[in-house]
PDB file of C-alpha atoms in Angstrom:
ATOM      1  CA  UNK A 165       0.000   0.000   0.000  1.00 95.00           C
ATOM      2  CA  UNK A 166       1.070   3.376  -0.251  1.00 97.00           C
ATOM      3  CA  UNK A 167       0.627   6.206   1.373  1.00 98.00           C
ATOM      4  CA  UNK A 168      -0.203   9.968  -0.566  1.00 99.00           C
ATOM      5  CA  UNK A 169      -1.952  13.342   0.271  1.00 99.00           C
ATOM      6  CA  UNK A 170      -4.815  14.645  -2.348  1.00 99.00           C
ATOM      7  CA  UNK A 171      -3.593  18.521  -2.879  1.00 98.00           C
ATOM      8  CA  UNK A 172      -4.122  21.069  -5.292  1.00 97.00           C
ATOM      9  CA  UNK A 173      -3.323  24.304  -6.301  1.00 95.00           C
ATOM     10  CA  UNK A 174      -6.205  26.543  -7.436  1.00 96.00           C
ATOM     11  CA  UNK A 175      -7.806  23.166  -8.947  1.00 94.00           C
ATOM     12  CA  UNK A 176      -4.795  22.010 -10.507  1.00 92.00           C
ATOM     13  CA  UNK A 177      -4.482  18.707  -8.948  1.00 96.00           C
ATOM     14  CA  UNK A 178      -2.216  16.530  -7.287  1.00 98.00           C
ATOM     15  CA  UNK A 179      -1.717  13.181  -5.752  1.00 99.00           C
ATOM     16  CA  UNK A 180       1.704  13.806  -3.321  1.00 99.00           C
ATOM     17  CA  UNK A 181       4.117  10.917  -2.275  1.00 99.00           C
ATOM     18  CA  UNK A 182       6.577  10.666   0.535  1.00 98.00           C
ATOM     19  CA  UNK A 183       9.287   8.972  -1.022  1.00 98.00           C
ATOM     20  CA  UNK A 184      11.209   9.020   2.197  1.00 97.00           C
ATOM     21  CA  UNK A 185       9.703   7.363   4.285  1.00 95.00           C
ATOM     22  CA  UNK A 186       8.247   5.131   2.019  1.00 97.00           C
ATOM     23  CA  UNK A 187      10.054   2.919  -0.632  1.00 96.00           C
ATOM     24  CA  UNK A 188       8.563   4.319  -3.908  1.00 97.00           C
ATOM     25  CA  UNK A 189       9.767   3.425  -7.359  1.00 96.00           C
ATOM     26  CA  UNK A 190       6.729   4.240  -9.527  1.00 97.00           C
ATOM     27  CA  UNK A 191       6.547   2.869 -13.413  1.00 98.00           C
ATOM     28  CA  UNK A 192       4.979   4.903 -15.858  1.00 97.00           C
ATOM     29  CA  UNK A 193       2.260   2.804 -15.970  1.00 98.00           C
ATOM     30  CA  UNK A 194       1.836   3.092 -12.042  1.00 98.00           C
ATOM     31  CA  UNK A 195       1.486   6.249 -12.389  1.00 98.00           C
ATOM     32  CA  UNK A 196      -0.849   6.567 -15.014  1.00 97.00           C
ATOM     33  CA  UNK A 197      -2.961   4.363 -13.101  1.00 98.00           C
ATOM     34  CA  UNK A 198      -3.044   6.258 -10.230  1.00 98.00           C
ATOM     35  CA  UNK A 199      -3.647   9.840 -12.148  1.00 98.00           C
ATOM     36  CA  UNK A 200      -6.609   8.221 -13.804  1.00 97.00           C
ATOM     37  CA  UNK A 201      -9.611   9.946 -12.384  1.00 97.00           C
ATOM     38  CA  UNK A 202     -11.873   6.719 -12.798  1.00 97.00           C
ATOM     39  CA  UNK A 203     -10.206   3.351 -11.838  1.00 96.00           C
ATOM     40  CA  UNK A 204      -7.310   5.582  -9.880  1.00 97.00           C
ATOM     41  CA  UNK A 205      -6.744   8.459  -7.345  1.00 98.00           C
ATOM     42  CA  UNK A 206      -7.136  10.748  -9.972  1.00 98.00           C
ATOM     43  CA  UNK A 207      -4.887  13.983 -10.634  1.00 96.00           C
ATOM     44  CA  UNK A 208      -3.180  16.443 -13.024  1.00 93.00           C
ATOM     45  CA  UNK A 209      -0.005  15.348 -12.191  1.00 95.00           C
ATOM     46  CA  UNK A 210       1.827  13.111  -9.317  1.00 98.00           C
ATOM     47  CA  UNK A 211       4.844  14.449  -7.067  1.00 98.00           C
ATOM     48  CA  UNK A 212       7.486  12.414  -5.257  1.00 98.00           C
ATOM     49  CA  UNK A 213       9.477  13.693  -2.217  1.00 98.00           C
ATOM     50  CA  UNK A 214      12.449  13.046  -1.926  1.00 98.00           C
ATOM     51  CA  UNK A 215      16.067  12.941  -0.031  1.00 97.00           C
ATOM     52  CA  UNK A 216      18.129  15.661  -2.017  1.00 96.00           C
ATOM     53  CA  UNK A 217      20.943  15.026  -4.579  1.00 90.00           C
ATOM     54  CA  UNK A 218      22.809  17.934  -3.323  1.00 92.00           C
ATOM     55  CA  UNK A 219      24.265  19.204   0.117  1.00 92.00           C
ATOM     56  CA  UNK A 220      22.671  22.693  -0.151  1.00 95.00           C
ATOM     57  CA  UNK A 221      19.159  21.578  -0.840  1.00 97.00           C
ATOM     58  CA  UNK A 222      16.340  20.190   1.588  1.00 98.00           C
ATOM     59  CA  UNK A 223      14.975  17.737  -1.103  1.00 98.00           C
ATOM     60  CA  UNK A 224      14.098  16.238  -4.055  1.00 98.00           C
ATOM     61  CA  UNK A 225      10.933  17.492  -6.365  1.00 97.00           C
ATOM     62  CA  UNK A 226       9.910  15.086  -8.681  1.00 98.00           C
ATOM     63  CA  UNK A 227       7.270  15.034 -11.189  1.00 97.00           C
ATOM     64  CA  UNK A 228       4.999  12.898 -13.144  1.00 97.00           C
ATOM     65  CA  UNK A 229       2.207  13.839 -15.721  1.00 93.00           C
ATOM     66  CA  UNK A 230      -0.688  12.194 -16.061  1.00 93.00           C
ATOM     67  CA  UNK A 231       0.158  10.085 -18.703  1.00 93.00           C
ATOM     68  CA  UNK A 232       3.308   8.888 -16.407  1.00 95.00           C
ATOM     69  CA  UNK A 233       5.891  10.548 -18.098  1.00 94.00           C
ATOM     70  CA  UNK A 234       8.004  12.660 -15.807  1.00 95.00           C
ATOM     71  CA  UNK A 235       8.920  16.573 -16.093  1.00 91.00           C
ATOM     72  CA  UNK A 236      10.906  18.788 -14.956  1.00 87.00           C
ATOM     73  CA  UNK A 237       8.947  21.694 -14.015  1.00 86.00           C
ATOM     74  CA  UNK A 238       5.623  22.572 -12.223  1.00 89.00           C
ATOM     75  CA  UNK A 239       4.766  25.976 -10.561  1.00 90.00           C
ATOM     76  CA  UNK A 240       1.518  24.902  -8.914  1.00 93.00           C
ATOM     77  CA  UNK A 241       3.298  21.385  -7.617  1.00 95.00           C
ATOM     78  CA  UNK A 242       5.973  23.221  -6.330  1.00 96.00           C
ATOM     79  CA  UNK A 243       3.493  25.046  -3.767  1.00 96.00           C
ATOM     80  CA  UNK A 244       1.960  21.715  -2.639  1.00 97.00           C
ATOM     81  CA  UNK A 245       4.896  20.429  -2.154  1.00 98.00           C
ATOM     82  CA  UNK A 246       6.027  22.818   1.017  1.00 97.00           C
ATOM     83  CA  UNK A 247       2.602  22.346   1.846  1.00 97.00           C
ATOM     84  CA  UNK A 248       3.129  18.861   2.462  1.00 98.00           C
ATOM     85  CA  UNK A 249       6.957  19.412   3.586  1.00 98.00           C
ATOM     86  CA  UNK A 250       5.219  21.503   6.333  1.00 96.00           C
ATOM     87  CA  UNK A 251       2.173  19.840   7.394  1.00 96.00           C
ATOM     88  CA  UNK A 252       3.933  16.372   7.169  1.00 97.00           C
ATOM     89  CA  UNK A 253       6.430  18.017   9.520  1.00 97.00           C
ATOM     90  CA  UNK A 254       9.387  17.085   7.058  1.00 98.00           C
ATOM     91  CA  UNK A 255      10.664  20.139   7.867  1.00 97.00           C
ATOM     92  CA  UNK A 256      10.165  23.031  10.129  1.00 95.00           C
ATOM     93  CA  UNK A 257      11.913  26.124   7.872  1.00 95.00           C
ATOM     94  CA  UNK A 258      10.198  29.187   6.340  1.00 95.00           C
ATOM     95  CA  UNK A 259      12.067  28.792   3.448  1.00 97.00           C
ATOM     96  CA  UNK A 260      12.937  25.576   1.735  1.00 97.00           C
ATOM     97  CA  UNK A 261      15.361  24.542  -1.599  1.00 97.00           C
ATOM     98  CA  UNK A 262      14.683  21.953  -3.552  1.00 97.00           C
ATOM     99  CA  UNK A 263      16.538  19.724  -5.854  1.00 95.00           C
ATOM    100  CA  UNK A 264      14.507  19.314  -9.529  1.00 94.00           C
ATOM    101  CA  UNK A 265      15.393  18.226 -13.180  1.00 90.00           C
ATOM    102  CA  UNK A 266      15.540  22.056 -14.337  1.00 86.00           C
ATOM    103  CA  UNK A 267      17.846  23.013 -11.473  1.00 89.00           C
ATOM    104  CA  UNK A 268      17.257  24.334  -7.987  1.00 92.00           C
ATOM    105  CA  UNK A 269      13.772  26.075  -6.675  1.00 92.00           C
ATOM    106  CA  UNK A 270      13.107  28.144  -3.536  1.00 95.00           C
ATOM    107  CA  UNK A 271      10.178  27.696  -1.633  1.00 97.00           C
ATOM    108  CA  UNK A 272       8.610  30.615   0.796  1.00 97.00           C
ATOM    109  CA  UNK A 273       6.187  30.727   3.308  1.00 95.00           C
ATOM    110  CA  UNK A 274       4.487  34.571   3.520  1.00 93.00           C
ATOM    111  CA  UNK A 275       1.559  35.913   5.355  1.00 87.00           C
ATOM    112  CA  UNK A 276      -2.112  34.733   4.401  1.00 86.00           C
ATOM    113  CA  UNK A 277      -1.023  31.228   3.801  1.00 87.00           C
ATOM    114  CA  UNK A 278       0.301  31.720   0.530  1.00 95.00           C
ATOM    115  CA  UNK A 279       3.253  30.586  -1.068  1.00 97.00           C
ATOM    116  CA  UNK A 280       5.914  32.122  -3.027  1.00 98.00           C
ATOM    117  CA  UNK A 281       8.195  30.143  -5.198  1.00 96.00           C
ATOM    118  CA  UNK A 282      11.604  31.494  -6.873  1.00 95.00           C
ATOM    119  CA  UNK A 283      11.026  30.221 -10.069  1.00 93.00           C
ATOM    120  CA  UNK A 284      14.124  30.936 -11.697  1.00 93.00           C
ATOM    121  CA  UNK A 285      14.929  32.984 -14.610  1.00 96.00           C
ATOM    122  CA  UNK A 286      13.645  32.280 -17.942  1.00 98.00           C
ATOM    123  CA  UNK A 287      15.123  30.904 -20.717  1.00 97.00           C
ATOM    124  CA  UNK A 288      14.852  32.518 -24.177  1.00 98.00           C
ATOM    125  CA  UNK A 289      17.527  30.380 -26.524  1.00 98.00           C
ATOM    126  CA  UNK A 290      15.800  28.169 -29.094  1.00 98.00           C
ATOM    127  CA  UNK A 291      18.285  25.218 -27.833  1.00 98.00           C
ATOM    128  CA  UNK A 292      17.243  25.947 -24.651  1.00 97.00           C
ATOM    129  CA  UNK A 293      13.770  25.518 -24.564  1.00 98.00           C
ATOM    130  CA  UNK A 294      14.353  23.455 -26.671  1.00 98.00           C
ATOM    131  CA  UNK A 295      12.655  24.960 -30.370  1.00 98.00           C
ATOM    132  CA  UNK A 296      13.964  23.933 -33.612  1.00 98.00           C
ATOM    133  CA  UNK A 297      14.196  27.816 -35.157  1.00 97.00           C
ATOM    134  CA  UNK A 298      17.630  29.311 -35.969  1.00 92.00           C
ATOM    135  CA  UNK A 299      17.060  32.640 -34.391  1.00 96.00           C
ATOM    136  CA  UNK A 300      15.751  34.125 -30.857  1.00 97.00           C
ATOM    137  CA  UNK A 301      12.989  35.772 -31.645  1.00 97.00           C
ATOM    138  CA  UNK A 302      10.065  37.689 -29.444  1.00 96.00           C
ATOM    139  CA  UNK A 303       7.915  36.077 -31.363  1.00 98.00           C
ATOM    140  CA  UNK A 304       7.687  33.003 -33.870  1.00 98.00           C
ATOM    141  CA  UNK A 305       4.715  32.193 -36.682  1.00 98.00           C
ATOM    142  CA  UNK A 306       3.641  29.050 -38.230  1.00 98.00           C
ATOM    143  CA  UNK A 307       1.509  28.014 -40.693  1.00 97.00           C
ATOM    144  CA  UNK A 308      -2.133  26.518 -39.420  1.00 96.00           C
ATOM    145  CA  UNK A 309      -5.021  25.480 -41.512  1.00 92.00           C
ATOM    146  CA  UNK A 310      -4.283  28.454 -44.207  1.00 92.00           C
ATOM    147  CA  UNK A 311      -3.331  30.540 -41.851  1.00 94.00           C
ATOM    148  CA  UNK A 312      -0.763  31.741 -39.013  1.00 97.00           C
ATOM    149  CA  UNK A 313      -0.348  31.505 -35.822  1.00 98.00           C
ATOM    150  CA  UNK A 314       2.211  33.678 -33.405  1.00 98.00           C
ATOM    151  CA  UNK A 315       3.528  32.600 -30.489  1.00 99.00           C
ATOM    152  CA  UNK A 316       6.045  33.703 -27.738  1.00 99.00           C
ATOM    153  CA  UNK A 317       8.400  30.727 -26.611  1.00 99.00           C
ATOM    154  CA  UNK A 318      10.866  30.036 -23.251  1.00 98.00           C
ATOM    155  CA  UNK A 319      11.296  27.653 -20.875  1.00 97.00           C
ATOM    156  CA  UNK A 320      10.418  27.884 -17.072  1.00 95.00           C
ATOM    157  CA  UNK A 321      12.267  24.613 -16.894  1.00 91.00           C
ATOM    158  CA  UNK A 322      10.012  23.353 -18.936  1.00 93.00           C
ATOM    159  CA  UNK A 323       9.274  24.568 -22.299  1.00 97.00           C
ATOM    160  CA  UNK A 324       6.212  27.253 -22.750  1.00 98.00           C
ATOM    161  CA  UNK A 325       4.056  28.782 -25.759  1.00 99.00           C
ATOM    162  CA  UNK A 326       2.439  31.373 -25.503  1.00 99.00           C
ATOM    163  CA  UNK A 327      -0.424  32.924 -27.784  1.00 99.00           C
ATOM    164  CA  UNK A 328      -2.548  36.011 -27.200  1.00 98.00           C
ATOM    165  CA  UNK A 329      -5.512  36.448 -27.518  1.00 98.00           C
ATOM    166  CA  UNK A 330      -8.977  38.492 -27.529  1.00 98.00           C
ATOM    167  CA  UNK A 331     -11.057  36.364 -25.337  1.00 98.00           C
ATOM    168  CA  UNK A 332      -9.782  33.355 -23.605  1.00 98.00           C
ATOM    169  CA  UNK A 333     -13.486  31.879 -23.282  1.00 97.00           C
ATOM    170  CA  UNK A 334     -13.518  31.521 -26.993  1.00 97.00           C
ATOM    171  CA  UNK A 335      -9.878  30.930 -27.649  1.00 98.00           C
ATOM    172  CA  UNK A 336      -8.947  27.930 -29.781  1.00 97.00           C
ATOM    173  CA  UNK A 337      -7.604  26.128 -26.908  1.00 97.00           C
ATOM    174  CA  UNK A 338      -9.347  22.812 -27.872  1.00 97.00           C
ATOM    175  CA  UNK A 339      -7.652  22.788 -31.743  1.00 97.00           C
ATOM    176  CA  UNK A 340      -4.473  24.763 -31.550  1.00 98.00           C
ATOM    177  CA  UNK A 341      -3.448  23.547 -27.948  1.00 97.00           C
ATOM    178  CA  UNK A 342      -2.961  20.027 -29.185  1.00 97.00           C
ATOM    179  CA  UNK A 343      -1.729  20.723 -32.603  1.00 98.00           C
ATOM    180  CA  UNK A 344       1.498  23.153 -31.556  1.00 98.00           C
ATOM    181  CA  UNK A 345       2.031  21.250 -27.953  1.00 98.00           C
ATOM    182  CA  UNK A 346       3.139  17.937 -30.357  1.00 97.00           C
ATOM    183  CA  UNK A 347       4.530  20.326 -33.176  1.00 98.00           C
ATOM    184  CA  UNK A 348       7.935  18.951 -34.360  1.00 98.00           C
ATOM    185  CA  UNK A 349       9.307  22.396 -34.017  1.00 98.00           C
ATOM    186  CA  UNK A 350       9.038  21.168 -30.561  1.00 98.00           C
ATOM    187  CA  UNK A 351      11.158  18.288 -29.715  1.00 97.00           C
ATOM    188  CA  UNK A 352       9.778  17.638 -26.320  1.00 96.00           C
ATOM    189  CA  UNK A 353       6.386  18.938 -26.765  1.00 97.00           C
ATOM    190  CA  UNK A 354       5.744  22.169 -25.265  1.00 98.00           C
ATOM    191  CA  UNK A 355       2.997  23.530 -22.451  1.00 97.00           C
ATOM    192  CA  UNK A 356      -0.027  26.210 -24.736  1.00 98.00           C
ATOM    193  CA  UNK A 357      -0.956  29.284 -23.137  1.00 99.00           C
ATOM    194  CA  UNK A 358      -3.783  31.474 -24.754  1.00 99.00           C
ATOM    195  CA  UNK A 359      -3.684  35.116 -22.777  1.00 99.00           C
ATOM    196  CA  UNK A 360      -6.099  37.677 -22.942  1.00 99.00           C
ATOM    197  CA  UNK A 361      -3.988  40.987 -21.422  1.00 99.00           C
ATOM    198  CA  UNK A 362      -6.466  42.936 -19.803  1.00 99.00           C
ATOM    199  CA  UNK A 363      -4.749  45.935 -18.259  1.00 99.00           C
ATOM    200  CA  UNK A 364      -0.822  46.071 -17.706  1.00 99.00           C
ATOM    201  CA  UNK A 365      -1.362  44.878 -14.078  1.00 99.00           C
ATOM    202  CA  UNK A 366      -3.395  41.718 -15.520  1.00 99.00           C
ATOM    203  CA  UNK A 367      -4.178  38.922 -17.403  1.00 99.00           C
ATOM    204  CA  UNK A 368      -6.375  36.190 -18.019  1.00 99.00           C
ATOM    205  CA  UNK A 369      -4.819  32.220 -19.361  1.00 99.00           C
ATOM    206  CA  UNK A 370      -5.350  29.398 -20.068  1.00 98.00           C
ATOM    207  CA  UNK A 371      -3.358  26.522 -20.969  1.00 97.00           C
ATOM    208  CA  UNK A 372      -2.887  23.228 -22.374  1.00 97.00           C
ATOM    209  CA  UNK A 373      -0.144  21.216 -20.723  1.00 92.00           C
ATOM    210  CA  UNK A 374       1.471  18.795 -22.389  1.00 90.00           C
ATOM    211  CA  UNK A 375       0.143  15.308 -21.605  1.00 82.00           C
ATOM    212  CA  UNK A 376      -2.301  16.609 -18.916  1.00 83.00           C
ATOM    213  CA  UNK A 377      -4.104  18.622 -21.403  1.00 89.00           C
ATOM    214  CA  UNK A 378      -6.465  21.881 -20.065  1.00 93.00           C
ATOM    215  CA  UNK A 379      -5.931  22.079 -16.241  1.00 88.00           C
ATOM    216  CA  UNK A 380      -7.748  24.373 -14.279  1.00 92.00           C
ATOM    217  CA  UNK A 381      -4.275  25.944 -13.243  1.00 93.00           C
ATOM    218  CA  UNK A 382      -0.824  26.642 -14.442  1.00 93.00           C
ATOM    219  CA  UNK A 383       2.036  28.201 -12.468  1.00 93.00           C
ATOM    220  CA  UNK A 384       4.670  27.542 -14.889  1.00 93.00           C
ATOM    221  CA  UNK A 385       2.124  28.631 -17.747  1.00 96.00           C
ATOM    222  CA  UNK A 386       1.224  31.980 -15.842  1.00 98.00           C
ATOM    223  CA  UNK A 387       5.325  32.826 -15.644  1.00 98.00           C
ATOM    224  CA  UNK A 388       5.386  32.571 -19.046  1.00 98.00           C
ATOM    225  CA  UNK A 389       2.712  34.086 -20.151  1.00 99.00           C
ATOM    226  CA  UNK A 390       3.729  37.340 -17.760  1.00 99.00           C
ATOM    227  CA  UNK A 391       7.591  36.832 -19.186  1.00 99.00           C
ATOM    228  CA  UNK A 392       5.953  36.960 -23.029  1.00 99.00           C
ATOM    229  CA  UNK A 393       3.697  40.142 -22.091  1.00 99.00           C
ATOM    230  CA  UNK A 394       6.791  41.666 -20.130  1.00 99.00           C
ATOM    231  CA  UNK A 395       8.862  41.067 -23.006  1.00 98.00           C
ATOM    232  CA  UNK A 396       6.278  42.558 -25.602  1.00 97.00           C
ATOM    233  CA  UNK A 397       6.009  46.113 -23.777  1.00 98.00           C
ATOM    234  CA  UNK A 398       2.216  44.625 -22.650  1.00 98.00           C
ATOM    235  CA  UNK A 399       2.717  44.338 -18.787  1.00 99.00           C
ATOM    236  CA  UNK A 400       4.016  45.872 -16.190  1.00 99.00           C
ATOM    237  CA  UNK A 401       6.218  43.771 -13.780  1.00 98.00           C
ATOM    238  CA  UNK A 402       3.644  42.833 -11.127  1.00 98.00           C
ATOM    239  CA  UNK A 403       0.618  41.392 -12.771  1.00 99.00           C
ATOM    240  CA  UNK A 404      -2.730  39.109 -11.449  1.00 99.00           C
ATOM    241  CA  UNK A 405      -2.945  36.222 -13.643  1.00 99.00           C
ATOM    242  CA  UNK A 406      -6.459  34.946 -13.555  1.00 98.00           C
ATOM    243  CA  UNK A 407      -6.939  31.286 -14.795  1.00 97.00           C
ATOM    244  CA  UNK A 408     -10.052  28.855 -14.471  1.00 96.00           C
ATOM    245  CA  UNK A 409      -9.081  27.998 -10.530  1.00 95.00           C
ATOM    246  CA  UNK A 410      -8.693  31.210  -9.242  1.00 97.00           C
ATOM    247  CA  UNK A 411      -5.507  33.999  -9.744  1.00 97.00           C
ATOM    248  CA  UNK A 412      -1.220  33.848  -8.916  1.00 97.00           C
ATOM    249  CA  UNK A 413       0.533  37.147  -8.380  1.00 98.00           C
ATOM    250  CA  UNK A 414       3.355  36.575 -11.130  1.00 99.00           C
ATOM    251  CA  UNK A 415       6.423  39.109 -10.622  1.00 99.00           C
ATOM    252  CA  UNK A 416       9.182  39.292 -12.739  1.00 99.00           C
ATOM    253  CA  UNK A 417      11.976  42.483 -13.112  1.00 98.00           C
ATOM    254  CA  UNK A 418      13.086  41.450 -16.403  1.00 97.00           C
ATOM    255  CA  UNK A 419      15.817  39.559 -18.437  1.00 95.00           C
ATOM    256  CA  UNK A 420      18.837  37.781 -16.285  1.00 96.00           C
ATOM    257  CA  UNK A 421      15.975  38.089 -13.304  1.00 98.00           C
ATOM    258  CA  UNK A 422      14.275  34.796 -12.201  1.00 97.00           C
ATOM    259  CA  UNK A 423      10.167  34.868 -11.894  1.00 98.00           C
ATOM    260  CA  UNK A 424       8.326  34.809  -8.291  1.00 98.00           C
ATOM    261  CA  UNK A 425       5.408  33.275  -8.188  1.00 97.00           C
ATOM    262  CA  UNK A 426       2.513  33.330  -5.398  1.00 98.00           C
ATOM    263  CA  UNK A 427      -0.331  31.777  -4.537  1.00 97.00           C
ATOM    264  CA  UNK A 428      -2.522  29.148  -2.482  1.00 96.00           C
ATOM    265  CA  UNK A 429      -1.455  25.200  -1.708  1.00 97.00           C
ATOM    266  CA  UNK A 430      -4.695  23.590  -0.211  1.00 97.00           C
ATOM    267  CA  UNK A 431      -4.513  19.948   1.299  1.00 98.00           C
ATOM    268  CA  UNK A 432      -7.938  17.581   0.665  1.00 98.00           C
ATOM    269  CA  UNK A 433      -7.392  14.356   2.339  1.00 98.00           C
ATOM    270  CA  UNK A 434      -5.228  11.244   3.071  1.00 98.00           C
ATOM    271  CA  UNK A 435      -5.400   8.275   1.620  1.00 98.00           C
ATOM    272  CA  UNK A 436      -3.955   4.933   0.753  1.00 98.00           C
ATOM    273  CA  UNK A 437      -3.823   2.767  -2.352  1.00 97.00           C
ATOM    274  CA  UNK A 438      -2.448  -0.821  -3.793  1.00 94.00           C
ATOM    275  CA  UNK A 439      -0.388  -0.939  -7.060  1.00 89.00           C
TER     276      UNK A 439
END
């Protein structure tokens, strides 16, 4: 049996291990079974804790999609994650590093039960994101069903598109979101954000993430987004991102500077189940 916590982060949902205490090793088809919402736990995405690879960090982030591939990156996971850290009393610390496949992220308690996580600074290369164009550009174009799409593309630690948009109610989410998330300009797939800028102080978004598809939140997705509107001369550099499950206060003070994010973590029960 094994032991997890039902979380989520503005309705972007997780089921959260501790690999620590427990002997986990998790095949992608475990996991898959226990992301699916009818004959499993159900969830978004699963998270492992973890014993850190390196000295300066408190642990390891791991994280799986719903499909049971792992990723590297996941802004709403990261703040369930001290959540559980905390409440599991793993650890007693205001502020807590952790390992992940990107690099290192820092964790923050602050006032009013939120969360703020240091998500690093953004990455703008093609080869970094990774995206098979030649140039860095602010924004690239490709050809869909006779006509073009434009798109804004960097990596969070995990690569992001992002589209504006009018309206996000009636953006294409359902047709473009698949088609450029498995584009080959993308070698490892890529996270869709559609954002509607409504004033330089905020957005709306939504986003289709790769192998989860539409999620009710996205705190990778809303850095991006911000970073693409920042970038554009669109936003300011505190914005409200609202998205389906509620708003993150995205803050980011521009290129070489990494992206804070902040928002709620919410625990929703215990449980237990047999692989």
């Amino acid at each position: 049996m094994i032991n997890f916590t039902k979380m989520h982060g503005l309705g972007n949902d997780f089921v959260v291990i501790d690999a620590i205490g427990q002997d986990i090793n998790l095949t992608a088809e475990q996991v898959h079974f226990i992301a699916d919402r009818h004959f499993g736990v159900g969830c978004d995405q699963l998270l492992l804790v973890e014993r850190p690879v390196r000295e300066n960090a408190d642990f390891k982030y791991r994280i799986f999609n719903a499909d049971g591939g792992e990723v590297a990156q996941c802004g709403n996971g990261a703040r369930c994650f001290a959540r559980f850290v905390r409440e599991k009393k793993l650890t007693a610390k205001d502020e807590v590093t952790v390992d992940t496949n990107a690099g290192q992220l820092l964790l923050r308690f602050i006032d009013g039960g939120l969360i703020t996580v240091n998500m690093g600074v953004p990455k703008h290369a093609p080869e970094q994101i990774p995206l098979l164009m030649k140039d860095e550009a602010v924004q690239y174009s490709l050809e869909y069903d006779g006509g073009i799409v434009s798109f804004s593309a960097l990596s969070m630690g995990n690569p992001h598109a992002v589209i504006q948009v009018e309206d996000v109610v009636s953006a294409p989410l359902e047709t473009v979101g698949p088609w450029l998330e498995k584009h080959p300009v993308f070698s490892e797939r890529v996270n869709v954000g559609f954002m509607q800028v409504v004033n330089r102080q905020r957005i709306k978004l939504r986003v289709y993430e790769r192998g989860a598809a539409e999620t009710l939140a996205c705190g990778s997705g809303a850095c991006a987004a911000v970073v693409a509107g920042i970038e554009q001369g669109l936003l300011d550099s505190n914005v409200s991102v609202g998205l389906p499950g509620g708003d993150l206060l995205i803050e980011w003070a521009g290129r070489g500077q990494p992206v804070f994010m902040s928002g709620p973590a919410v625990s929703v029960y215990e449980g237990q189940i047999r692989i």
